[in-house]
CSV table of C-alpha atoms in Angstrom, one decimal:
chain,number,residue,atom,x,y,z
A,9,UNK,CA,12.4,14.9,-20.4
A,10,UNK,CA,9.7,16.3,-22.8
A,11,UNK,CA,12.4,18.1,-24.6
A,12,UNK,CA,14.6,15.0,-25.1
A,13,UNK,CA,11.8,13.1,-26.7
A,14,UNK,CA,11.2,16.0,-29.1
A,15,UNK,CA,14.8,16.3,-29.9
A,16,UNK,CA,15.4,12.4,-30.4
A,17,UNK,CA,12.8,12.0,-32.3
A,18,UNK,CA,13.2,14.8,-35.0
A,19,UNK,CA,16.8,13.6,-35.2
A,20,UNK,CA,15.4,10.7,-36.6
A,21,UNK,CA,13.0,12.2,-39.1
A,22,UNK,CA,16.0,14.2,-40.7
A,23,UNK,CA,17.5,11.1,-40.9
A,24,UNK,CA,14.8,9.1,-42.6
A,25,UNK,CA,14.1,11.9,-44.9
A,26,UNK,CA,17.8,12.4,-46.3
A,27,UNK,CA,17.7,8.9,-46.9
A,28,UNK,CA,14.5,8.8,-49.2
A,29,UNK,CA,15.4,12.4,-50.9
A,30,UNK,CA,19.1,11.1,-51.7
A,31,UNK,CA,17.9,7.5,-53.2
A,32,UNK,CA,14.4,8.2,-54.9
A,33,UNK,CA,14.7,11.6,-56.6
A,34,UNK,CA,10.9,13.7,-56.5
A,35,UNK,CA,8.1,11.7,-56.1
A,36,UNK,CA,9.7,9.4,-52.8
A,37,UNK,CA,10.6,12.6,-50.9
A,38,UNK,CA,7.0,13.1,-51.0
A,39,UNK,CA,5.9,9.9,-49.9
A,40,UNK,CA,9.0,9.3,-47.6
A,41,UNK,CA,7.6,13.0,-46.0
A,42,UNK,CA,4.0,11.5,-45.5
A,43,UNK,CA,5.6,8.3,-44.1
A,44,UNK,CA,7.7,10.0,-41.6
A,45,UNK,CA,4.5,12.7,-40.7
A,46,UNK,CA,2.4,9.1,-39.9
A,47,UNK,CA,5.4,7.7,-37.7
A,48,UNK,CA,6.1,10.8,-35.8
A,49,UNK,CA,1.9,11.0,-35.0
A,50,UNK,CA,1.8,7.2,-34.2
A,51,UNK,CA,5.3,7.7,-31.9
A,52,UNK,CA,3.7,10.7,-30.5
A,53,UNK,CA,0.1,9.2,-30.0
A,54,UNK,CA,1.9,6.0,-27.5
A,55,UNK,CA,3.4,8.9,-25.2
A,56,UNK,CA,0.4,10.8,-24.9
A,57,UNK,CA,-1.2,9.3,-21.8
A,58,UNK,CA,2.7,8.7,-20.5
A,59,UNK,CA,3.1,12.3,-20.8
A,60,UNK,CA,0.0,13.3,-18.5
A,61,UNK,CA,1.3,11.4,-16.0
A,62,UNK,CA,4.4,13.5,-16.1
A,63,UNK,CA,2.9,16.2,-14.2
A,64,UNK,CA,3.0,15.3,-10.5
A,65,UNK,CA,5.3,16.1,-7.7
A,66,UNK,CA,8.9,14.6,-7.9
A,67,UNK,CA,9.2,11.9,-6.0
A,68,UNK,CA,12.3,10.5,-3.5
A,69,UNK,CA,12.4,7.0,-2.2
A,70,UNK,CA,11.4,7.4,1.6
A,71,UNK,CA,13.9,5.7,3.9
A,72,UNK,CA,14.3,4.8,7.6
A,73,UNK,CA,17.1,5.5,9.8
A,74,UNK,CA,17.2,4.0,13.3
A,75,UNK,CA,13.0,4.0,14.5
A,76,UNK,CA,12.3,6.6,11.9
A,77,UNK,CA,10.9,7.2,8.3
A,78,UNK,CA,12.7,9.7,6.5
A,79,UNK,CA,12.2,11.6,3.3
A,80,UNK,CA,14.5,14.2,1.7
A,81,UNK,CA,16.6,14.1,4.7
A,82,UNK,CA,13.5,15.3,6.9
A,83,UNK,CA,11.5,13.3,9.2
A,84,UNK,CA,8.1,11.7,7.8
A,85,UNK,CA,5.4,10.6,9.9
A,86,UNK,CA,2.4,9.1,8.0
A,87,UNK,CA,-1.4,10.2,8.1
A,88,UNK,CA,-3.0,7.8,6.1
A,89,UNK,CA,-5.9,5.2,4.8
A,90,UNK,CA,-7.0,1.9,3.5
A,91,UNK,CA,-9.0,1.7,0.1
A,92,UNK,CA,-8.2,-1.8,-0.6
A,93,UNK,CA,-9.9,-2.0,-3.9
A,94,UNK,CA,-8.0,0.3,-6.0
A,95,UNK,CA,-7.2,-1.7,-8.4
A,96,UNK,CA,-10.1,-3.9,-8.6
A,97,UNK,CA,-11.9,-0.5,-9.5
A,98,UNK,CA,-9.4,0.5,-12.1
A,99,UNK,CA,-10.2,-2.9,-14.8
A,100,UNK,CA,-13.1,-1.0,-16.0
A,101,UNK,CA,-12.3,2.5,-17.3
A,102,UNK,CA,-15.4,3.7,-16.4
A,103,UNK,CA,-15.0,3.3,-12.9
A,104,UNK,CA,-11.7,4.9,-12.8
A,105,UNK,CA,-13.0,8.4,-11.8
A,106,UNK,CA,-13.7,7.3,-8.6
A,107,UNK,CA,-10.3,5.9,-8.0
A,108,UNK,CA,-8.9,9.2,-8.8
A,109,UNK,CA,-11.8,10.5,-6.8
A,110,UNK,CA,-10.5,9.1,-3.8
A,111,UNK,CA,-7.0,9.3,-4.4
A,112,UNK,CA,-7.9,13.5,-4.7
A,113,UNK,CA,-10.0,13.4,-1.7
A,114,UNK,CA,-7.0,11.7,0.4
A,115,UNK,CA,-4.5,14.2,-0.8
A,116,UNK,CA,-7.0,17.2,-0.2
A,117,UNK,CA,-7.2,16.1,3.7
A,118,UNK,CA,-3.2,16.1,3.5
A,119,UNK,CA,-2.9,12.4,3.7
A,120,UNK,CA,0.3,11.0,2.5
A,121,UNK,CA,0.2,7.0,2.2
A,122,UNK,CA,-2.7,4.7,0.9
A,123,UNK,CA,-2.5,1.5,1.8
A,124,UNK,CA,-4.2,-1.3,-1.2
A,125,UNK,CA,-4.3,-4.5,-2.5
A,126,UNK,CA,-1.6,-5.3,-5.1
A,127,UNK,CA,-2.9,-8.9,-5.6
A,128,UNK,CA,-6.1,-10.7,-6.9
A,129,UNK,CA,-5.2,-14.1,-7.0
A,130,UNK,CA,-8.3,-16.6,-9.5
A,131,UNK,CA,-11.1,-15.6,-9.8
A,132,UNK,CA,-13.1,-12.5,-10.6
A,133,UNK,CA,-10.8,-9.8,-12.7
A,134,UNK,CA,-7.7,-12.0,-11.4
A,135,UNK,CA,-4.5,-10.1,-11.7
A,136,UNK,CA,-2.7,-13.8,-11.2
A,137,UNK,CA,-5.3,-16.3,-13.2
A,138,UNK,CA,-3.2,-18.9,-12.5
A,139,UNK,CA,0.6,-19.9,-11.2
A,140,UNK,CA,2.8,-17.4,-13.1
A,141,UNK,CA,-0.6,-16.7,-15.7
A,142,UNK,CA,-1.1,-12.7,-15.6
A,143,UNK,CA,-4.6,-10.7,-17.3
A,144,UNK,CA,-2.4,-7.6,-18.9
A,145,UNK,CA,-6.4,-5.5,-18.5
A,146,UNK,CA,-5.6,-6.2,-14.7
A,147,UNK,CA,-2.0,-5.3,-14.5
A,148,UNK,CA,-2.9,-1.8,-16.8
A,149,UNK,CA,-5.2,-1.8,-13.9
A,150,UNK,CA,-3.0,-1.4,-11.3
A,151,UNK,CA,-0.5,0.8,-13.6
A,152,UNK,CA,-3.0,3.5,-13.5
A,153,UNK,CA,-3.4,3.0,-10.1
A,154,UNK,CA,0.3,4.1,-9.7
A,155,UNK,CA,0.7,6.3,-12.2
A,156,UNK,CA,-2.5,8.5,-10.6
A,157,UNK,CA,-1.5,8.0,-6.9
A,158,UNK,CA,1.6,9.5,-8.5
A,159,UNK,CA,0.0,12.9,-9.5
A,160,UNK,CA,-1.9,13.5,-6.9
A,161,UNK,CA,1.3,13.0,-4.2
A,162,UNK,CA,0.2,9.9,-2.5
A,163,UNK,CA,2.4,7.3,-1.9
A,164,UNK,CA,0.9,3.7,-1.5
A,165,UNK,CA,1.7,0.4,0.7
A,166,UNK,CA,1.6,-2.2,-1.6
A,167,UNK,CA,0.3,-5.8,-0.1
A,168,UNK,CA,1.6,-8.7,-2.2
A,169,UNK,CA,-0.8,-11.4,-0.9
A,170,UNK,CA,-3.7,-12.1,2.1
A,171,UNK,CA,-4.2,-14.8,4.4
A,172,UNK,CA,-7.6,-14.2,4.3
A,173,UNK,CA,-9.8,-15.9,1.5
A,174,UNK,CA,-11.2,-12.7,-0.2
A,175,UNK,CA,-9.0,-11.8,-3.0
A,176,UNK,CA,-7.4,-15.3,-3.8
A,177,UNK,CA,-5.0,-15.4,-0.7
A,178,UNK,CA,-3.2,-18.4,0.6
A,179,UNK,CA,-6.4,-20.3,-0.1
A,180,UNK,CA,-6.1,-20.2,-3.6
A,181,UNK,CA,-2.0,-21.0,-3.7
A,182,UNK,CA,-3.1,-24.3,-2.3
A,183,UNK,CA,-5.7,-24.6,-4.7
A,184,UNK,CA,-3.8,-24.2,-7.3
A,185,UNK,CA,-1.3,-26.9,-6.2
A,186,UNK,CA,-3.6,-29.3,-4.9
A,187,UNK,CA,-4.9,-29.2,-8.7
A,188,UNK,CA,-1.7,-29.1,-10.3
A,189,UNK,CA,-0.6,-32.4,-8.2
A,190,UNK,CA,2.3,-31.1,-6.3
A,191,UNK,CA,0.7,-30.0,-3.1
A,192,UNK,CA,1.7,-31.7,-0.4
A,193,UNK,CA,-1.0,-30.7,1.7
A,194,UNK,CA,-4.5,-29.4,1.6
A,195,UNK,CA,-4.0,-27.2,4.8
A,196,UNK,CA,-4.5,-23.6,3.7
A,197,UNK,CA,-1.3,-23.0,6.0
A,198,UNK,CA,0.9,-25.2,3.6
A,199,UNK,CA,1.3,-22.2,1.9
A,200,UNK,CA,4.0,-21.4,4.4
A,201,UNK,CA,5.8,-24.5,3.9
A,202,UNK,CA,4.8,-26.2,0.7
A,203,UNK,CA,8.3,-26.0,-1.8
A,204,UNK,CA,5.8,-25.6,-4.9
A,205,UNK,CA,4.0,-22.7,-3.5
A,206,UNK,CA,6.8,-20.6,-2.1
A,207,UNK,CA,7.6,-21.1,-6.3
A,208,UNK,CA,4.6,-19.8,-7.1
A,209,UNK,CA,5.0,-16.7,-4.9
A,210,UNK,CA,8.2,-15.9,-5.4
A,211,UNK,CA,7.5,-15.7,-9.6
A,212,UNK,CA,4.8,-13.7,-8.4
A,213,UNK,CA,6.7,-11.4,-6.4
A,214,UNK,CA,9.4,-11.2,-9.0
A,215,UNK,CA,6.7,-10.6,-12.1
A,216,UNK,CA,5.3,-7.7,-10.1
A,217,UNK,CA,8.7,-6.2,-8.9
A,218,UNK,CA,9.4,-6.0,-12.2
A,219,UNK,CA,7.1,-5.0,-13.4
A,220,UNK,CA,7.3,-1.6,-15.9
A,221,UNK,CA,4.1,0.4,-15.7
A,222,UNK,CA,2.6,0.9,-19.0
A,223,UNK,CA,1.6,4.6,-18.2
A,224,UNK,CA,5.0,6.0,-16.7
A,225,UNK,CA,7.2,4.1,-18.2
A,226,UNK,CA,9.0,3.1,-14.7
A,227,UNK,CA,9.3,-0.7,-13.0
A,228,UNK,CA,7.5,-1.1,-9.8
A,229,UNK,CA,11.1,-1.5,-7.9
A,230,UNK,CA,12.2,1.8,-9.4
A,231,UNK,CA,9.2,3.7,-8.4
A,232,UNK,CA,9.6,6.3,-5.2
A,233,UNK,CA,5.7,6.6,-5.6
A,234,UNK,CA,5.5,2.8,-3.9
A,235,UNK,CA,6.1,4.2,0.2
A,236,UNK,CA,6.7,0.2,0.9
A,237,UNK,CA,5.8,-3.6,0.0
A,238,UNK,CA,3.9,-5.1,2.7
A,239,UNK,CA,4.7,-9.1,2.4
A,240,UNK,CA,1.3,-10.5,3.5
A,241,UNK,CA,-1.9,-9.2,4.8
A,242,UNK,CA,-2.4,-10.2,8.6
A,243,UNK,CA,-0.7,-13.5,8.4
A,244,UNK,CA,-1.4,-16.7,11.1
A,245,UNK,CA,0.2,-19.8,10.8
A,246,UNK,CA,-2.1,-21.6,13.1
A,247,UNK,CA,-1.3,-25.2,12.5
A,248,UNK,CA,1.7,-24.4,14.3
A,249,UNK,CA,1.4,-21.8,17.1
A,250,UNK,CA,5.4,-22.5,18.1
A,251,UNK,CA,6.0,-19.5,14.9
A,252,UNK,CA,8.7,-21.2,13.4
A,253,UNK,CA,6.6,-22.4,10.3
A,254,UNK,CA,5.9,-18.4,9.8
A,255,UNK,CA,9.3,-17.3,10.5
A,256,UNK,CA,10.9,-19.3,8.4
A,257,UNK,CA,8.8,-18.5,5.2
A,258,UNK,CA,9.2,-14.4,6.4
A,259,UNK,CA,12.7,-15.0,6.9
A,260,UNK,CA,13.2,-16.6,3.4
A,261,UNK,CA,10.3,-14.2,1.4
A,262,UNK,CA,11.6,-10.9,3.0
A,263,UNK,CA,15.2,-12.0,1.7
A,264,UNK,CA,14.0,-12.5,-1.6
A,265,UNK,CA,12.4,-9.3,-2.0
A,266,UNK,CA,15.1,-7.4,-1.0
A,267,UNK,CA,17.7,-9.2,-3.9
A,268,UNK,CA,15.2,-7.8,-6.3
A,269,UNK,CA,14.2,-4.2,-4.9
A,270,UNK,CA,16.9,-2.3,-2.6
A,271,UNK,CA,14.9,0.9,-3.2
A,272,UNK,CA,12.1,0.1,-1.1
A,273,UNK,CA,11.1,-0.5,2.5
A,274,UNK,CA,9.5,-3.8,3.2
A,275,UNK,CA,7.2,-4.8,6.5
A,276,UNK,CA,5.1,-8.0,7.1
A,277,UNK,CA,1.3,-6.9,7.5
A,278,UNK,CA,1.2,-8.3,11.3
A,279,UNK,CA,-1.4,-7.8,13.1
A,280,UNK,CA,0.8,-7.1,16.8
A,281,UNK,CA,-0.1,-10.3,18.5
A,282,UNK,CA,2.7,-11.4,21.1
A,283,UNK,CA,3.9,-14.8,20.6
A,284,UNK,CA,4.1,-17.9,23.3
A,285,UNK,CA,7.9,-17.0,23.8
A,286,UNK,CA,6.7,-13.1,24.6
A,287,UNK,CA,6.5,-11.8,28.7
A,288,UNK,CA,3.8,-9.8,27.0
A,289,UNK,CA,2.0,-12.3,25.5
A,290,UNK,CA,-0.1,-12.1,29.1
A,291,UNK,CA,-0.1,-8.9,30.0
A,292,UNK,CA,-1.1,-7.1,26.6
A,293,UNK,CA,-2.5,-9.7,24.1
A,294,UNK,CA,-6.3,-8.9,23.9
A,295,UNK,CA,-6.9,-12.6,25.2
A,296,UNK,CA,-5.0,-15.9,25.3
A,297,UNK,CA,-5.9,-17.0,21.9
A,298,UNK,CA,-3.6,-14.2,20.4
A,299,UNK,CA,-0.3,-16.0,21.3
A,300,UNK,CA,-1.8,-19.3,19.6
A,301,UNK,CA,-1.8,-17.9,16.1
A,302,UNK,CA,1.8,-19.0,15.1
A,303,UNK,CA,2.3,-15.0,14.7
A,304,UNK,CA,5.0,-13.2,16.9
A,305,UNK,CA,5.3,-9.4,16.8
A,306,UNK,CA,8.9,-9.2,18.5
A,307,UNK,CA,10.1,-11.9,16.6
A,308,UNK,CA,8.6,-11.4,13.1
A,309,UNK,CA,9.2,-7.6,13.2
A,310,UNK,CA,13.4,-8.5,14.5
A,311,UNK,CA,14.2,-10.1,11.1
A,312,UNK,CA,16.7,-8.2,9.4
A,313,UNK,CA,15.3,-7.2,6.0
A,314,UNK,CA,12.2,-5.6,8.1
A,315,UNK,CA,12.1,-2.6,7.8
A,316,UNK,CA,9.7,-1.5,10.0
A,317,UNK,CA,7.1,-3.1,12.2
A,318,UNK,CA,3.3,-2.9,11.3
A,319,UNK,CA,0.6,-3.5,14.0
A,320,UNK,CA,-3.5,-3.5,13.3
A,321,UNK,CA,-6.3,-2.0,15.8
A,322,UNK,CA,-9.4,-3.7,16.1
A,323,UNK,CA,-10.4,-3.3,19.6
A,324,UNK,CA,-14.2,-4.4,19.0
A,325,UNK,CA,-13.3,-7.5,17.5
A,326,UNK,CA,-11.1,-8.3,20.3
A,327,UNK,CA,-13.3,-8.4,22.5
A,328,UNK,CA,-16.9,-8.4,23.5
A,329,UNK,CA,-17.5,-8.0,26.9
A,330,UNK,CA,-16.0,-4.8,27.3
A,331,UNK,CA,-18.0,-1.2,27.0
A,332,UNK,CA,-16.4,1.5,24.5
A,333,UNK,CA,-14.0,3.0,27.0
A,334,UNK,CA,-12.7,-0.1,28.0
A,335,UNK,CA,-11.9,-1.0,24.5
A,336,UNK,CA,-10.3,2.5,24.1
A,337,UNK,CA,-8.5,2.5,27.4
A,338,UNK,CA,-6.9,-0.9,25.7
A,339,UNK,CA,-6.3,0.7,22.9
A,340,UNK,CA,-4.2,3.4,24.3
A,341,UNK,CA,-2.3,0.1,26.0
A,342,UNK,CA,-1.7,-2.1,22.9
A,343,UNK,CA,-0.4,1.6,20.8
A,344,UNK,CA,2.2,2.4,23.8
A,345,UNK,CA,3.1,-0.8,24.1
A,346,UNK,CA,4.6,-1.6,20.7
A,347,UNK,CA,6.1,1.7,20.3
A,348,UNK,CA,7.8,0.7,23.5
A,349,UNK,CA,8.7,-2.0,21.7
A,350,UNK,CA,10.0,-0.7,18.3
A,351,UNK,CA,12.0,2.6,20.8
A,352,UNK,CA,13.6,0.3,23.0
A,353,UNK,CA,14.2,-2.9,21.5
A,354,UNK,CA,13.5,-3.4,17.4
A,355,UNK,CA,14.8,0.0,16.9
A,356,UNK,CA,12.5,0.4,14.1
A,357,UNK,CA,9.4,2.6,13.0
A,358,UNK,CA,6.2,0.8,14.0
A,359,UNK,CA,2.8,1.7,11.5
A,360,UNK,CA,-0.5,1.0,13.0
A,361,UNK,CA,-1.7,0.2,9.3
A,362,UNK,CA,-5.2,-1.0,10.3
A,363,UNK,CA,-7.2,0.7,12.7
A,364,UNK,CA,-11.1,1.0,12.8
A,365,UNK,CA,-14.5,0.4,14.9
A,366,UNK,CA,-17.7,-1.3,13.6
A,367,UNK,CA,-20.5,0.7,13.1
A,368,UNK,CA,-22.2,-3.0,13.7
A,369,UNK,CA,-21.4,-2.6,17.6
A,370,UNK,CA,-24.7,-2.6,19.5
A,371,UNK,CA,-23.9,0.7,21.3
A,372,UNK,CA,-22.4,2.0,18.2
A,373,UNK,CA,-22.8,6.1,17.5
A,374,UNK,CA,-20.8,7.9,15.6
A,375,UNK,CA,-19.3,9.8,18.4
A,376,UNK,CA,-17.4,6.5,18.9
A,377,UNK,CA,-15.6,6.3,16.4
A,378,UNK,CA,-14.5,9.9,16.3
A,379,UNK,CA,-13.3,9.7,20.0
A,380,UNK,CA,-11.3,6.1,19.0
A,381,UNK,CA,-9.6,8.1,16.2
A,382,UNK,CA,-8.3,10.9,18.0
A,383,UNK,CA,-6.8,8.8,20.8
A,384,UNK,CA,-5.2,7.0,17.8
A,385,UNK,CA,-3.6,10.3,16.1
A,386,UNK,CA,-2.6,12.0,19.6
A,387,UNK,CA,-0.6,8.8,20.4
A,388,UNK,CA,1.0,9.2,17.0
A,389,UNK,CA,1.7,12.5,17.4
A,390,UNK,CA,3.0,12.5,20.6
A,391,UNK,CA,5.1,9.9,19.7
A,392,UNK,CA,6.6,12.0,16.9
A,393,UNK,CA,7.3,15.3,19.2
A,394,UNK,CA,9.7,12.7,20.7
A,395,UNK,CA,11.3,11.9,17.5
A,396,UNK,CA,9.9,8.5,18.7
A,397,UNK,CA,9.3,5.0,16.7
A,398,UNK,CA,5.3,5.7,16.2
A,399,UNK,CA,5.6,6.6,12.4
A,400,UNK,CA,2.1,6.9,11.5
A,401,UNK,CA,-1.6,5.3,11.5
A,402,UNK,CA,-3.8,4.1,8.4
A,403,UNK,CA,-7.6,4.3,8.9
A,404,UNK,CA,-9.6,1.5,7.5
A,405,UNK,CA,-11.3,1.9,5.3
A,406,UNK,CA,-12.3,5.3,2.8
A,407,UNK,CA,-14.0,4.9,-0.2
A,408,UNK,CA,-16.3,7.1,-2.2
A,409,UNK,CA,-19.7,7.5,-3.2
A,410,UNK,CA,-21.8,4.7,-5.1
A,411,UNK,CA,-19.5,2.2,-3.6
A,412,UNK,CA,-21.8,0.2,-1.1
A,413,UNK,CA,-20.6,-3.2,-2.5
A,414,UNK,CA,-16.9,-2.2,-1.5
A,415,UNK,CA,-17.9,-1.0,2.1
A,416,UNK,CA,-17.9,-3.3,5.3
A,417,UNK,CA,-18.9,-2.3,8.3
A,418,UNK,CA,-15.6,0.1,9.5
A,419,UNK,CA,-15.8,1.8,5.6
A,420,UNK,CA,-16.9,5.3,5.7
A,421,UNK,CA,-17.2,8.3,3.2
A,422,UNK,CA,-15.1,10.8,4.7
A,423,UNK,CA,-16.9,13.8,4.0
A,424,UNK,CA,-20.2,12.2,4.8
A,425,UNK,CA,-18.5,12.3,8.6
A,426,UNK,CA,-17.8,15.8,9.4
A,427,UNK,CA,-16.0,15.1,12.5
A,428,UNK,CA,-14.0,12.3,11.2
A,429,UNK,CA,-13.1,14.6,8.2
A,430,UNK,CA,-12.0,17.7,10.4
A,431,UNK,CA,-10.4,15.7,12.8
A,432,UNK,CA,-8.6,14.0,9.8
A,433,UNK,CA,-7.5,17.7,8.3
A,434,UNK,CA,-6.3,18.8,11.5
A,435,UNK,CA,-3.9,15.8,12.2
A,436,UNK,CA,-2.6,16.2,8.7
A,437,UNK,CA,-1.4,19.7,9.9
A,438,UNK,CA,-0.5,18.8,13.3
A,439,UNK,CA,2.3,16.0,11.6
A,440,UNK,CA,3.2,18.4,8.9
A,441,UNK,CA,3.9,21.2,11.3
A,442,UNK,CA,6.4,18.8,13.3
A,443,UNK,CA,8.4,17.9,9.5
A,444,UNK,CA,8.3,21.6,8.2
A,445,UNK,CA,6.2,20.8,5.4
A,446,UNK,CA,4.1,23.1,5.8
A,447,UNK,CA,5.5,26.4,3.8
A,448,UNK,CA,6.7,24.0,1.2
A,449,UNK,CA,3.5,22.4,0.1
A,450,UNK,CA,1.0,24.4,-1.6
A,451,UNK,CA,-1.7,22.2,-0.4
A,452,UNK,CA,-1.1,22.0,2.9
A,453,UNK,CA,0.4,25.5,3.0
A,454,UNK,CA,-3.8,26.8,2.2
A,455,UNK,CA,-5.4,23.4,3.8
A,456,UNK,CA,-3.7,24.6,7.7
A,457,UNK,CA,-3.8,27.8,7.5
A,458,UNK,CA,-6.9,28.2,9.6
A,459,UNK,CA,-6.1,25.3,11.7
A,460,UNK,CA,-3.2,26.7,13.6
């Protein structure tokens, strides 16, 4: 590519010089020579920071066949993380190290996918200011973002929108039109069914599918770094818990996507609740809340332009009577359950692509958490021994040092944790031994070499 460039553009500077010898006799060849020296260095100068990014690994566009992910024609199972803010930290370039901090750190522990916000919807450092208003500073932002996951051989999950508040979410789409004087309701959930706001979504999902990054050069939709778009960040619909208000707006938003971007896979960002029309909605729902949240797992996850299921693990929040074993002897339940579900039924790859436990608990100890995590990563794994749907597992959340005000209470520093580090490394390995990676990647080749 490098030498195309080079070629194309002294082709041009013979051409430009000829001209201004042949019509200006001595003194223009001179100045046309200076001219063409200053357009060369300003051509040269816009590639510059395109051509550092041109570097990393070559990329494929992962695919899924039947209840698996694959990649190169191989099987890929996922070992990855949540750092949410990404792009938030990438605005500012001087906070921009520790995005490619973390980004390094991820890929050094041979984790594949990142899972981050591609929205920030009013507000602070808004990417979307208002309906169909963009901050360029903020899509640059997310660019780089990209363009470093890009060298440094992550792939990310892309979420287009939340449900919560933080970050703009639905809240602020009905803000928007309640202001504007076309929203038909002030119901945060009439962003489901409101004709105005679907608008305003779908000329935000088009704006950002399209989008070419300024750094690489490549549109969003055409990128194999992007592993999948994830429509909507744990999405309830509560106002009506029957699920036809949400399935409709999946239905017609997953549709959409897919007219724009054929290259990518797409999943919803459920949270694995079984709906009111689901036998399991008694048997393996946390409680009986779950099935009132106008969310369905078998039925959201069955729509056709899904391409695989997503399912989040927050066993402390579910409940609060139960002791730690309990919770992880549920845990162990909910995970075997959907990949039932996704083997037998969906025939689609499931990703767990939340999964965490509060350091707020009153018996918390780090122990805890460690013990959570590997019963996590040995379902996964057994699940991929079988060549089964259980496709991976994201932990929430990873960020770096000096980043307090980005933490919650499930965040961690990775390397702060040595047993949630190792046991991180060594699941890595275990995944990568199962896809044959191993001898091809450099990395992983020196990172499980002592971890046979």
């Amino acid at each position: 590519m490098k030498k195309d460039l080079r070629s194309h553009w002294s082709l041009r500077f013979l051409i430009i010089y000829r001209k201004m010898v042949t019509r200006n006799g001595m003194l223009y060849p001179i100045l046309g020579f200076a001219s063409c020296v200053a357009f060369l260095y300003m051509s040269f100068g816009d590639l510059k920071l395109s051509a550092s990014f041109t570097k990393g690994p070559r990329f494929s566009f992962v695919e899924r066949n039947g209840t698996q992910f694959f990649l190169n024609g191989k099987p890929l199972y996922v070992n990855g993380w949540n750092s949410y803010w990404l792009m938030a930290h990438s605005v500012d370039e001087s906070s921009r190290p520790k995005v490619s901090a973390m980004l390094q750190a991820g890929a050094k522990m041979g984790l594949t996918v990142c899972r981050t916000w591609a929205f920030n919807d009013g507000g602070y450092n808004a990417l979307q200011i208002s309906p169909g208003q963009f901050d360029e500073r903020v899509f640059k932002a997310l660019d780089y973002v990209i363009a470093e996951a890009r060298q440094q051989g992550i792939r990310l999950l892309l979420s287009l929108v939340n449900n919560l508040q933080p970050y703009g979410g639905k809240t602020q789409y009905v803000n928007w039109a309640w202001q504007e004087g076309v929203g038909l309701s002030s119901s945060n959930d009439s962003f489901f069914f409101d004709p105005s706001i679907r608008k305003y979504f779908k000329n935000y999902v088009l704006t950002v599918l399209t989008r070419k990054n300024t750094i690489t050069g490549i549109q969003y939709r055409n990128d194999p770094t992007i592993f999948a778009w994830e429509l909507i960040n744990e999405p309830r619909c509560m106002t009506d818990p029957s699920g036809d208000t949400l399935q409709d707006w999946l239905e017609e938003m997953s549709a959409f996507i897919k007219s724009i971007d054929k290259n990518h896979l797409l999943t919803i960002g459920l949270e694995g609740f079984y709906g009111p029309s689901s036998p399991k909605k008694a048997t393996v729902n946390p409680e009986q809340w779950a099935s009132a949240l106008g969310a369905d797992f078998m039925r959201n996850s069955n729509i056709t332009n899904v391409d695989f299921a997503s399912v989040h693990i927050y066993p402390d929040q579910w409940f609060h009577g139960l002791g730690f074993e309990e919770k992880r002897n549920y845990v162990s339940k909910w995970m075997h359950s959907h990949i039932e579900d996704c083997d037998k039924e969906l025939k689609k790859p499931v990703m767990f692509t939340e999964y965490g436990l509060s350091d707020q608990n009153k018996d918390f100890q780090l122990s805890q958490r460690e013990q959570l995590y590997r019963t996590i990563q040995d379902i996964i794994y057994k699940s991929a021994k079988k060549k089964g749907s259980g496709a991976g597992a994201l932990v929430w959340q990873f960020f770096v040092e000096g980043m307090q005000e980005y933490s919650d209470d499930f965040g961690m520093v990775p390397w702060q944790s040595p047993p949630i580090y190792k046991l991180t490394i060594e699941h890595s390995c275990k995944l990568a031994r199962i896809q044959g990676l191993i001898q091809e990647n450099g990395n992983l080749k020196q990172l499980c070499s002592k971890r046979k």
